[in-house]
Tab-separated table of C-alpha atoms and ligand atoms in Angstrom:
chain	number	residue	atom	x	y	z
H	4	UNK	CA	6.439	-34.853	-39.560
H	5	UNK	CA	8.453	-31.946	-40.616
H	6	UNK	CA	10.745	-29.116	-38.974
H	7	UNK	CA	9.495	-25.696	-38.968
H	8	UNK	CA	10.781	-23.558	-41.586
H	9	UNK	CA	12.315	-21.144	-39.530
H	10	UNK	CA	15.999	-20.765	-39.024
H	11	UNK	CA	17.730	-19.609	-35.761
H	12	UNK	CA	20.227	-17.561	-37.678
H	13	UNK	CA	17.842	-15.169	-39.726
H	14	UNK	CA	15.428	-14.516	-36.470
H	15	UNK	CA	15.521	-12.656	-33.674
H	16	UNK	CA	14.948	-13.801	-29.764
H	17	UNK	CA	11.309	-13.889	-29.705
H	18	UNK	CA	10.629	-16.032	-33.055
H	19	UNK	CA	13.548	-18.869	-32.200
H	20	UNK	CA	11.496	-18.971	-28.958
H	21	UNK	CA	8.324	-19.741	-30.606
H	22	UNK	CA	9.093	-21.445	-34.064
H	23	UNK	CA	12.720	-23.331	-33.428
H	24	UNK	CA	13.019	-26.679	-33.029
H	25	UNK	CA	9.279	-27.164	-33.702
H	26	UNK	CA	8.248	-31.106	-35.057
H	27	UNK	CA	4.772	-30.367	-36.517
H	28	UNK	CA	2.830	-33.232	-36.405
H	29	UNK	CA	0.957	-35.202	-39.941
H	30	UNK	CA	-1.999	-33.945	-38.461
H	31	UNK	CA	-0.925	-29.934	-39.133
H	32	UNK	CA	-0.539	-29.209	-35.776
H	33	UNK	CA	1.395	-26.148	-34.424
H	34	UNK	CA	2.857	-27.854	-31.619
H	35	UNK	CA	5.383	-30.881	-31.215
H	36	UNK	CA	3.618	-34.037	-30.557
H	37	UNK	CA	4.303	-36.128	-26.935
H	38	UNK	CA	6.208	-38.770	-27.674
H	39	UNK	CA	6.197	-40.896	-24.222
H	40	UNK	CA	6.497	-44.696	-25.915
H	41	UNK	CA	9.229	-45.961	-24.310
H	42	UNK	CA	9.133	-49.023	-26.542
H	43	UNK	CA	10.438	-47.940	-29.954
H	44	UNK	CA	10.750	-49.761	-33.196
H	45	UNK	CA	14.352	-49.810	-33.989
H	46	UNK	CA	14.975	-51.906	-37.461
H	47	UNK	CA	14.852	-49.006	-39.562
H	48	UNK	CA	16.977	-46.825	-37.230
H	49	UNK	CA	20.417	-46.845	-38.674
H	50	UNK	CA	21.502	-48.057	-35.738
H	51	UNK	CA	20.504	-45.317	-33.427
H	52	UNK	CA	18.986	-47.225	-30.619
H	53	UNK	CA	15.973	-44.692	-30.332
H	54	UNK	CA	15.029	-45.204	-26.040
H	55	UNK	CA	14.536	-41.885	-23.853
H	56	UNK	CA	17.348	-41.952	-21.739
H	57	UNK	CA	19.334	-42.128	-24.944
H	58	UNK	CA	18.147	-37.935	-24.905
H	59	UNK	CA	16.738	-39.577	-29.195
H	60	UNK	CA	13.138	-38.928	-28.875
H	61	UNK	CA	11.609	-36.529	-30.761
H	62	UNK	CA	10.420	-34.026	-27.796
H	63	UNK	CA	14.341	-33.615	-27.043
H	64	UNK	CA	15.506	-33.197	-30.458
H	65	UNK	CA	12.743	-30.140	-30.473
H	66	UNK	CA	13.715	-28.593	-27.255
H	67	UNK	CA	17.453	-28.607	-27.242
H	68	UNK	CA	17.483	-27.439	-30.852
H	69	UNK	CA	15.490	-24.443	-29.530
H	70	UNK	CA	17.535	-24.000	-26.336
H	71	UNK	CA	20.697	-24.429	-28.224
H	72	UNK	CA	19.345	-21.352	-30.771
H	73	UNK	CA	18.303	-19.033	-27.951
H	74	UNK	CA	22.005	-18.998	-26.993
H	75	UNK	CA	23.117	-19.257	-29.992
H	76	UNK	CA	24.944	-22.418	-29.983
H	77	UNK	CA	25.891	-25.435	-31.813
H	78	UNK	CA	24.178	-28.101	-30.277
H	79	UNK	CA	22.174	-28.536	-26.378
H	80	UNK	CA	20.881	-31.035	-24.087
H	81	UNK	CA	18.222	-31.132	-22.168
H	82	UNK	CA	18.865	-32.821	-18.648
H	83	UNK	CA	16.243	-34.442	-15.412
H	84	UNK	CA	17.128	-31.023	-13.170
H	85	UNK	CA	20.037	-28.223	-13.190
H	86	UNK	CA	22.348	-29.921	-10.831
H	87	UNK	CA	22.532	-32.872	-13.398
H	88	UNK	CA	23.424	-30.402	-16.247
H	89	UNK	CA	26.149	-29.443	-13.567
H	90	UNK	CA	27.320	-32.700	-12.715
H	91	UNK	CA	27.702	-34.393	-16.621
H	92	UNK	CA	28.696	-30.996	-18.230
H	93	UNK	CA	31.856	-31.001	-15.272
H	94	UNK	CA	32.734	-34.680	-16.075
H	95	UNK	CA	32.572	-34.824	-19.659
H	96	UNK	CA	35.170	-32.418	-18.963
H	97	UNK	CA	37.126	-33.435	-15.923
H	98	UNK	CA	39.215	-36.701	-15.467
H	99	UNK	CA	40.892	-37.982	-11.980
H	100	UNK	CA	44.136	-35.476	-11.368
H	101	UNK	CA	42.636	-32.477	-13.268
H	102	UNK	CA	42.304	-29.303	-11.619
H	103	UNK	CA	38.878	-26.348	-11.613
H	104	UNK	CA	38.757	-23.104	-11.196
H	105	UNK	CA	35.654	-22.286	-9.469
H	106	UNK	CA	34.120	-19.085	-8.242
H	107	UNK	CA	33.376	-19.268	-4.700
H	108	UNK	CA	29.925	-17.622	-4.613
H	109	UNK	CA	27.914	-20.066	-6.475
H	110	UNK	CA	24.972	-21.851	-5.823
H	111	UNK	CA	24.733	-23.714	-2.964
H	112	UNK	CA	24.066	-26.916	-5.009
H	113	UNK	CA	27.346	-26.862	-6.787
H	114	UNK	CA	29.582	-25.589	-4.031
H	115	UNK	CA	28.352	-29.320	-2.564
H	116	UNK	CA	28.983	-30.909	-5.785
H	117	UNK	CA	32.609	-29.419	-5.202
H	118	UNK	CA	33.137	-31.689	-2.630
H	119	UNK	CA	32.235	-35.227	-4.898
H	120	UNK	CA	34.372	-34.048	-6.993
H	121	UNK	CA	37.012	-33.969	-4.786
H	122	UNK	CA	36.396	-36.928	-2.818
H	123	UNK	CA	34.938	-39.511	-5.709
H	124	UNK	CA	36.410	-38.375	-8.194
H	125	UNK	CA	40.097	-36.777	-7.272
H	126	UNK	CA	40.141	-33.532	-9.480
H	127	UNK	CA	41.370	-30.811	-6.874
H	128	UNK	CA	38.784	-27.092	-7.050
H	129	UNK	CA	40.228	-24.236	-6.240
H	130	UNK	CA	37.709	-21.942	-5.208
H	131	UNK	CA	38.209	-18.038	-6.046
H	132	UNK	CA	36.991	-15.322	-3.668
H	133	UNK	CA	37.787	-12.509	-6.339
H	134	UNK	CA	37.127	-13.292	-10.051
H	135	UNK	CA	39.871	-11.602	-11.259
H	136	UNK	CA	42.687	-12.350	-13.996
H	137	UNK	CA	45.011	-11.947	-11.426
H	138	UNK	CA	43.718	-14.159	-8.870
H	139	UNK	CA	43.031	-16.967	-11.390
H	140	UNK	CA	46.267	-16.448	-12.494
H	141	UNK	CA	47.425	-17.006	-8.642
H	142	UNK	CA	45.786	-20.434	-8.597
H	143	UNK	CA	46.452	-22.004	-11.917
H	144	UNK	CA	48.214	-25.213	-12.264
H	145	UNK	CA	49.024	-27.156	-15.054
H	146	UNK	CA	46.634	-29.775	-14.467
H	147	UNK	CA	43.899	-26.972	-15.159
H	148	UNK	CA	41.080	-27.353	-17.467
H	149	UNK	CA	38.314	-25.082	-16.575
H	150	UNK	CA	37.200	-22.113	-15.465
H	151	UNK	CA	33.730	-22.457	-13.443
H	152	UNK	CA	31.547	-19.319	-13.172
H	153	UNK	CA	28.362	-17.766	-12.262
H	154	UNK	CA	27.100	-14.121	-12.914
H	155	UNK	CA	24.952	-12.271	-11.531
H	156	UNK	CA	25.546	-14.838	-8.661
H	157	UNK	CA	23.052	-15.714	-5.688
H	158	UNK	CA	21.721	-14.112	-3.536
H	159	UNK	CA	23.908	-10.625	-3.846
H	160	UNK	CA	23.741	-10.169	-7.062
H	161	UNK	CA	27.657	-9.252	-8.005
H	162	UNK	CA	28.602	-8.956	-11.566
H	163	UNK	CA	31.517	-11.275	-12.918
H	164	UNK	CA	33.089	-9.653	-15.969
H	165	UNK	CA	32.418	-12.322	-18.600
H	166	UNK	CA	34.672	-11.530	-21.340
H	167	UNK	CA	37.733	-10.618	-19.025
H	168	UNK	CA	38.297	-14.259	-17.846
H	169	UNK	CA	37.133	-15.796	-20.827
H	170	UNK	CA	40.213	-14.026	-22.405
H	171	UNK	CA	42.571	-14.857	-19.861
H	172	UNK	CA	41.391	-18.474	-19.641
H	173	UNK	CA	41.493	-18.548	-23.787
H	174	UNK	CA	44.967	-17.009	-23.394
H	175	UNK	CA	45.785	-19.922	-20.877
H	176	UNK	CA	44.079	-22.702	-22.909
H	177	UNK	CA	41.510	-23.277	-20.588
H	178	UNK	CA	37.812	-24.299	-21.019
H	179	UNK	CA	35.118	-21.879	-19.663
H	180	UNK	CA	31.464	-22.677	-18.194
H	181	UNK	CA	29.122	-20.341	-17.031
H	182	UNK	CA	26.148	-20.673	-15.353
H	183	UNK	CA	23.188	-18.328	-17.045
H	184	UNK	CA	20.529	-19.320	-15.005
H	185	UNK	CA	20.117	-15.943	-12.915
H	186	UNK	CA	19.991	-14.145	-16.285
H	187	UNK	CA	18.870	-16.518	-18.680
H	188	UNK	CA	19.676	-16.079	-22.936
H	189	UNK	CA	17.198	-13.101	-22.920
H	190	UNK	CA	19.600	-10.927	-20.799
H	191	UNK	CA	22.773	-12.440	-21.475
H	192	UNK	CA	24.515	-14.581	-24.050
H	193	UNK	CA	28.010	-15.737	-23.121
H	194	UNK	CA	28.966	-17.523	-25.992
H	195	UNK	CA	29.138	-14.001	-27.546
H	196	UNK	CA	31.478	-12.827	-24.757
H	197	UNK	CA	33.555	-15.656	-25.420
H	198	UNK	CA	32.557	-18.794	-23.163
H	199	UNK	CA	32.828	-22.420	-24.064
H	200	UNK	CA	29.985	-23.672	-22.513
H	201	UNK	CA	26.777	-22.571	-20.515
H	202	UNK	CA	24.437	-24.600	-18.311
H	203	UNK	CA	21.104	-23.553	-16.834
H	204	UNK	CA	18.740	-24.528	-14.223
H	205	UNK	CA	15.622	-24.654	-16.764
H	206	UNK	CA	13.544	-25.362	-13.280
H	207	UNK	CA	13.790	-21.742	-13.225
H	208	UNK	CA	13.331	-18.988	-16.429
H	209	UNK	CA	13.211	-21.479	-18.865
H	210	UNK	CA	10.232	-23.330	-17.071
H	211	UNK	CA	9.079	-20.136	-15.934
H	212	UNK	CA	5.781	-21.548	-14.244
H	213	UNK	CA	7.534	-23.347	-10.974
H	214	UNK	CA	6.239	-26.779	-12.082
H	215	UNK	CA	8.926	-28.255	-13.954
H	216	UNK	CA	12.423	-29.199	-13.142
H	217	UNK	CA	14.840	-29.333	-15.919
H	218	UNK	CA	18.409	-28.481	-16.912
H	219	UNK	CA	20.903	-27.689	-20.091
H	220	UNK	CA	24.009	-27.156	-21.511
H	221	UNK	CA	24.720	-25.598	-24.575
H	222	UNK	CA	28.451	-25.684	-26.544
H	223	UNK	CA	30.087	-27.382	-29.038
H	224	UNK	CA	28.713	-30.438	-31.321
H	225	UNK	CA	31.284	-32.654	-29.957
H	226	UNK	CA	31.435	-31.645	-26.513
H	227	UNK	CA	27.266	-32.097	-26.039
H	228	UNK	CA	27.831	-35.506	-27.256
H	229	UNK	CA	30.337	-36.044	-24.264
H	230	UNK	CA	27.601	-34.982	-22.232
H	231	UNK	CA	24.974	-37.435	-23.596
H	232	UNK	CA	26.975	-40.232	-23.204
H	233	UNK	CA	27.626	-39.566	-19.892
H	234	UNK	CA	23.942	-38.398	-19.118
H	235	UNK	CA	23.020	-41.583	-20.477
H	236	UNK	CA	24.787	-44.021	-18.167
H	237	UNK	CA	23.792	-42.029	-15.184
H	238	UNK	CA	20.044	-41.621	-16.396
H	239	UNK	CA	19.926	-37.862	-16.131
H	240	UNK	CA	17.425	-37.566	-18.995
H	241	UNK	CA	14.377	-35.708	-18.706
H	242	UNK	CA	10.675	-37.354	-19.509
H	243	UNK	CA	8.655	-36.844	-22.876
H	244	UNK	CA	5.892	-34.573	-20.530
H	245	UNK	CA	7.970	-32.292	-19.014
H	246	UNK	CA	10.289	-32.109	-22.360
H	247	UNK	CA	6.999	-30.781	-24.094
H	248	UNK	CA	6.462	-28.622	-21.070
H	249	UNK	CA	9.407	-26.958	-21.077
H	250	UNK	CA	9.178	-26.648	-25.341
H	251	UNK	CA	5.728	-24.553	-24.723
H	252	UNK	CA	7.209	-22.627	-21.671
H	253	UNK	CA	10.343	-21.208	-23.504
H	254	UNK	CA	7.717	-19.836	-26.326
H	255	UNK	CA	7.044	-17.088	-23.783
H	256	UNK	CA	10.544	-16.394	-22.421
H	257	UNK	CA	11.078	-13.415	-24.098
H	258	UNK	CA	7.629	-11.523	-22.928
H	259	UNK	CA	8.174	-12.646	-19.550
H	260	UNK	CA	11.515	-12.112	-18.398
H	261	UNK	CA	11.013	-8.716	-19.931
H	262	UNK	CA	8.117	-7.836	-18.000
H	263	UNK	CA	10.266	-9.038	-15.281
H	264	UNK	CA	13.390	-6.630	-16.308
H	265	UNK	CA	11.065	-3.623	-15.997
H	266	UNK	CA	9.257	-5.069	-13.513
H	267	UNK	CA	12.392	-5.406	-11.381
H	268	UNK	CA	13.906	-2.070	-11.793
H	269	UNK	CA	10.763	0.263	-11.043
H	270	UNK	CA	10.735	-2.126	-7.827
H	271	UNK	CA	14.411	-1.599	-6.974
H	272	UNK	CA	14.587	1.871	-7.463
H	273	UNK	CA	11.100	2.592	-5.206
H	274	UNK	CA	12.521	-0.591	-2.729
H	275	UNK	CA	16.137	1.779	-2.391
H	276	UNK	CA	13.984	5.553	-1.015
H	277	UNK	CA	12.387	3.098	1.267
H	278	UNK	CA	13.125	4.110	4.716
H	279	UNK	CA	12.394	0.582	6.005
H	280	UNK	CA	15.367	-0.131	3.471
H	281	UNK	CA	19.002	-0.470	4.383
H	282	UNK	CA	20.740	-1.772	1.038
H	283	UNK	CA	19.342	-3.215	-2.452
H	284	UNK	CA	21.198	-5.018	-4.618
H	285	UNK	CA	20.306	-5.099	-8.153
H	286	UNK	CA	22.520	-4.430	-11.147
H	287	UNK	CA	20.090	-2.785	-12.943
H	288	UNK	CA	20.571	0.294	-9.810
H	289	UNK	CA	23.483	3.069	-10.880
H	290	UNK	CA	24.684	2.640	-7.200
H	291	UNK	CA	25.555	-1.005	-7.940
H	292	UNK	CA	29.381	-1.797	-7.824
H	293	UNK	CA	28.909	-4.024	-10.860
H	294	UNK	CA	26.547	-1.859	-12.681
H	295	UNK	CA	28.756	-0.637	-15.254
H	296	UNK	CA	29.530	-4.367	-16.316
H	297	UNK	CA	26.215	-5.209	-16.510
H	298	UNK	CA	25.268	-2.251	-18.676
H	299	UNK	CA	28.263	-3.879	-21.129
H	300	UNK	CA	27.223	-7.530	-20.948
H	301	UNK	CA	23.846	-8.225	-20.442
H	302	UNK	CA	20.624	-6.679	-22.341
H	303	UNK	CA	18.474	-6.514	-19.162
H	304	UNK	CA	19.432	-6.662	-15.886
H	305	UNK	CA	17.085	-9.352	-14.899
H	306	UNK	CA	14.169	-10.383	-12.295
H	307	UNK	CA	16.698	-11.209	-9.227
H	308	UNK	CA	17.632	-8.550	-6.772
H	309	UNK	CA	18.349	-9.501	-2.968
H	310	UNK	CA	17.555	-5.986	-0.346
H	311	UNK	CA	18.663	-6.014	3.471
H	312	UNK	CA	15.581	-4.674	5.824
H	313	UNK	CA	16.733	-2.036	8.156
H	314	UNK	CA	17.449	-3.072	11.379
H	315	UNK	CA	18.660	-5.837	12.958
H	316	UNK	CA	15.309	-7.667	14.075
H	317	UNK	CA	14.188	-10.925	12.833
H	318	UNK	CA	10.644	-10.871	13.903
H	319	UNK	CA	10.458	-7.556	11.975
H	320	UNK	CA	11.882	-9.484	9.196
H	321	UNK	CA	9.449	-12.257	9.646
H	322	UNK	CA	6.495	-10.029	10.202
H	323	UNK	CA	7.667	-8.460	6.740
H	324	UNK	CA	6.742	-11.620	5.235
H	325	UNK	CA	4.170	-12.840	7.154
H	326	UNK	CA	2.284	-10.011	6.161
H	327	UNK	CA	2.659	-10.143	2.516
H	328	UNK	CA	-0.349	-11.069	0.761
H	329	UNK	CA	0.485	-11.700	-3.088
H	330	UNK	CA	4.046	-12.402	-3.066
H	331	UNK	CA	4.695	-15.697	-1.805
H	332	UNK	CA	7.378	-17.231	0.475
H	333	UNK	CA	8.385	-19.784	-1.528
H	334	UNK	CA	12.194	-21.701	-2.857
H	335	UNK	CA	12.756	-21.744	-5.995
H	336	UNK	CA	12.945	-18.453	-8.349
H	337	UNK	CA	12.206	-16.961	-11.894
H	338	UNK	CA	8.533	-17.522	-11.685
H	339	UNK	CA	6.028	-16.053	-13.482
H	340	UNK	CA	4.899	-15.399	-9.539
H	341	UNK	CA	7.118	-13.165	-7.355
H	342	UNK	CA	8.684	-14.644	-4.385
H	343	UNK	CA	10.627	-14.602	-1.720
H	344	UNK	CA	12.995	-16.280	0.761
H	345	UNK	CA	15.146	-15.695	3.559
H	346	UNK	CA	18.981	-16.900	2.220
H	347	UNK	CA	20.134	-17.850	5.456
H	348	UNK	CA	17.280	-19.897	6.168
H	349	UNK	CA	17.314	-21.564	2.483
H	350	UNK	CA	20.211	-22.036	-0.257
H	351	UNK	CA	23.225	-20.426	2.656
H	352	UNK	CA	21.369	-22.378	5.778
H	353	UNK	CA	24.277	-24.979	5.754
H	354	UNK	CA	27.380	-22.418	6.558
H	355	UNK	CA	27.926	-20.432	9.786
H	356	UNK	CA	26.633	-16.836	10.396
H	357	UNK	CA	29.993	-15.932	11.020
H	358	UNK	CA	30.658	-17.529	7.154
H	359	UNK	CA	27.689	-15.466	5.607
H	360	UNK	CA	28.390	-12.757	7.127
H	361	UNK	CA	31.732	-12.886	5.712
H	362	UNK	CA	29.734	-13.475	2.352
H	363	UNK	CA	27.403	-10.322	3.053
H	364	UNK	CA	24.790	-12.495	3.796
H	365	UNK	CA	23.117	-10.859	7.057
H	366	UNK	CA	20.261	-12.191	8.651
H	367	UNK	CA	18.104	-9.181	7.355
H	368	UNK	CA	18.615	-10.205	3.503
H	369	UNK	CA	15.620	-11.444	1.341
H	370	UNK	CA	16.275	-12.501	-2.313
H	371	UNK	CA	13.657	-11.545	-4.495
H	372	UNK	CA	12.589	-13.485	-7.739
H	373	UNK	CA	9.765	-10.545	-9.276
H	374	UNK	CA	7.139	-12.220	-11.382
H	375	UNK	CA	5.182	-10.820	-14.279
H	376	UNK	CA	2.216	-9.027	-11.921
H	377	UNK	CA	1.671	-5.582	-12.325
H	378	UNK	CA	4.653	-3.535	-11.235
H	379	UNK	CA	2.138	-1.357	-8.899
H	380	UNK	CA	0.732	-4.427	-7.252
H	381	UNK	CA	3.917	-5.563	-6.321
H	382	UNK	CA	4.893	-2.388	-4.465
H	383	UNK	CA	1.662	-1.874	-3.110
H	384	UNK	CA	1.778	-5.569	-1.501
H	385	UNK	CA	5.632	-4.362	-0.554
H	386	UNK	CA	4.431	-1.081	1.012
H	387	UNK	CA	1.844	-2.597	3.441
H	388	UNK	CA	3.869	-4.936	4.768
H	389	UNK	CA	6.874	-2.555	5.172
H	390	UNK	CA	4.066	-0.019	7.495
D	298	PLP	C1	21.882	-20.565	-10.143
D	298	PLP	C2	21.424	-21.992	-10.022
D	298	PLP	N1	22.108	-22.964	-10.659
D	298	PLP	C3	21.741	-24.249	-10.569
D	298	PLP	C4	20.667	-24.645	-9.792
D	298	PLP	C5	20.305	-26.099	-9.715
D	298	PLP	O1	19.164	-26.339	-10.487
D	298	PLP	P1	18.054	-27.472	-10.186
D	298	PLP	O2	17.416	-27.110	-8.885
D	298	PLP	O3	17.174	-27.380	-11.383
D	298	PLP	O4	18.781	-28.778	-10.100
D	298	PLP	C6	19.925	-23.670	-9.131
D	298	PLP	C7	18.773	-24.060	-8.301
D	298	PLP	O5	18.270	-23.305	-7.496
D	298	PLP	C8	20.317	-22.306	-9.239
D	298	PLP	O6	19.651	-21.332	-8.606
């Protein structure tokens, strides 16, 4: 077997997506071979104990070398689902007595991971309303080592400004990790604007097709290695199938989430002259309070936008949906299928209506994932269901 030739560092988005990482097989094969053995010869190994959940099998090596390039990092790792990325890339960090800066508007997921940490594990979160210098600067303690955040965040879309707190946290000593799963490397690439480390749900734009789970964090050499040890003893690795799954899925990210981009915005901007309307929130519209951020950190504003039907009727809402025909109701998000769900029914069921509405999450809100269809298609299937 031998590595492709190409090199992350002399290509652009689309060709690390296709060629990096790449193990072509003795046979001359384009593709990297599944590797599922689970029993693996070891006497030549140099003492690398070659076994899956060791993340040493040839299917991860090609995978986290590509999703390591696409963000242009040292080193990745590819992880079982998201919230595992989450959990070992927070502990590899984190001992008993430390302290986290979270944002508070994060996915559901690891605002309940919050709550192990504080209860198994003893490091204190402090969660932060208002990403701002000055309210991180409110709320830091000595015993801080990281800055947690998420941008564009769920379902509202707001825009964090990356390279302001990854100053003021570099200025302060502290470690930040972002999650890019919302806009994934093709729209935005925080190491650039400073960040230590960035984890994504590869269930969603990295797998693209809604039949994989996956996760991954990208950083330092030495930090992923934290990470595999400790994804090792808690068996967060991720099978041969689904590792070569997710390898031929990222060779399209680039196509799709920019059909998705434009997709998105013609949508948006026909979704906001709606009269059947109230509110769309997209970062990619000029009326968006975070718009001018986005224009300076990310490269497309993304498939994700969240709009609030007018009204305040929930069988209006529900006959909305009922009636759509292509776009699906359906968890989960960046899809090569648009769909749909209700937030307060799905990833913001667990809080009170008085706390999402608190949030600006009203009852009326959909979150939108837009596929790769035809832009038209989408709005038609939008427009007869709005009648
Ligand atoms: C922004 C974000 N981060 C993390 C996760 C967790 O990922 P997974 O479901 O792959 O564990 C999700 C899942 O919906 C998500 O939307």
């Amino acid at each position: 077997m031998s590595e492709s030739k190409h090199k992350q560092n002399t290509i652009g988005l689309n060709s690390i997506a296709v060629h990096t990482g790449t193990i072509h097989d003795a046979f001359g094969g384009v593709n990297t071979p599944i590797q599922p053995s689970t029993a693996i010869e070891y006497l030549s190994g140099n003492g690398n104990i070659p076994y899956p959940r060791n993340f040493n099998i040839p299917n991860h090596e090609a995978v986290s070398k590509k999703i390591a390039a696409l963000e242009g990092g040292e080193s990745a790792i590819v992880l079982a689902t998201g919230m595992s990325a989450i959990a070992a890339g927070i502990l590899a960090i984190a001992k008993p007595g430390d302290h986290i800066l979270m944002q508070n508007n994060i996915y559901g997921g690891t605002r309940a991971f919050v709550e192990l940490l504080r209860e198994k594990h003893n490091i204190n979160v402090t969660l932060i309303t208002s990403m701002t210098p000055d309210s991180l600067a409110q709320s830091v303690t000595n015993e801080t080592v990281l800055v947690y955040l998420e941008t564009p965040t769920n379902p509202l879309l707001e825009i964090i400004d990356i390279a302001l707190i990854t100053q003021w946290a570099k200025d302060n000593g502290i470690l930040t990790m972002i999650d890019n799963t919302f806009a994934s490397p093709v729209n935005q690439r925080p190491l650039e604007l400073g960040c230590d480390i960035i984890m994504h749900s590869a269930t969603k734009y990295m797998g693209g097709h809604s039949d994989l789970m996956a996760g991954a964090l990208i950083g330092t050499a030495e930090y992923i290695e934290k990470c595999r040890k400790i994804s090792a003893i808690y068996g967060m690795s991720l099978n041969a199938v689904d590792l070569s799954l997710l390898e031929r899925s990222i060779k399209t990210i680039g196509v799709r989430v920019n059909q998705q981009n434009a997709n998105a915005l013609e949508i948006a901007e026909w979704l906001s002259k709606h009269p059947g309307i109230a509110k769309v929130h997209y970062p990619g519209l000029q009326s968006h309070p975070g718009h001018d951020i986005a224009k300076r950190q990310m490269s497309g504003f993304g498939g994700m936008m969240s709009f609030e039907l007018a009204g305040n009727d929930m069988e209006y809402r529900d006959d909305f949906l009922q009636k759509l025909r292509m776009i699906s109701v359906a968890t989960s998000l960046g899809g090569v299928e648009s769909t749909m769900t209700i937030p307060a029914q799905t990833s913001h069921y667990l809080i009170t209506s008085e706390e999402r509405a608190l949030l600006g999450i009203t009852d009326m809100l959909i979150r939108f994932s837009v596929g790769i269809e035809d832009a038209q298609d989408i709005i038609h299937d939008l427009e007869r269901a709005l009648q």
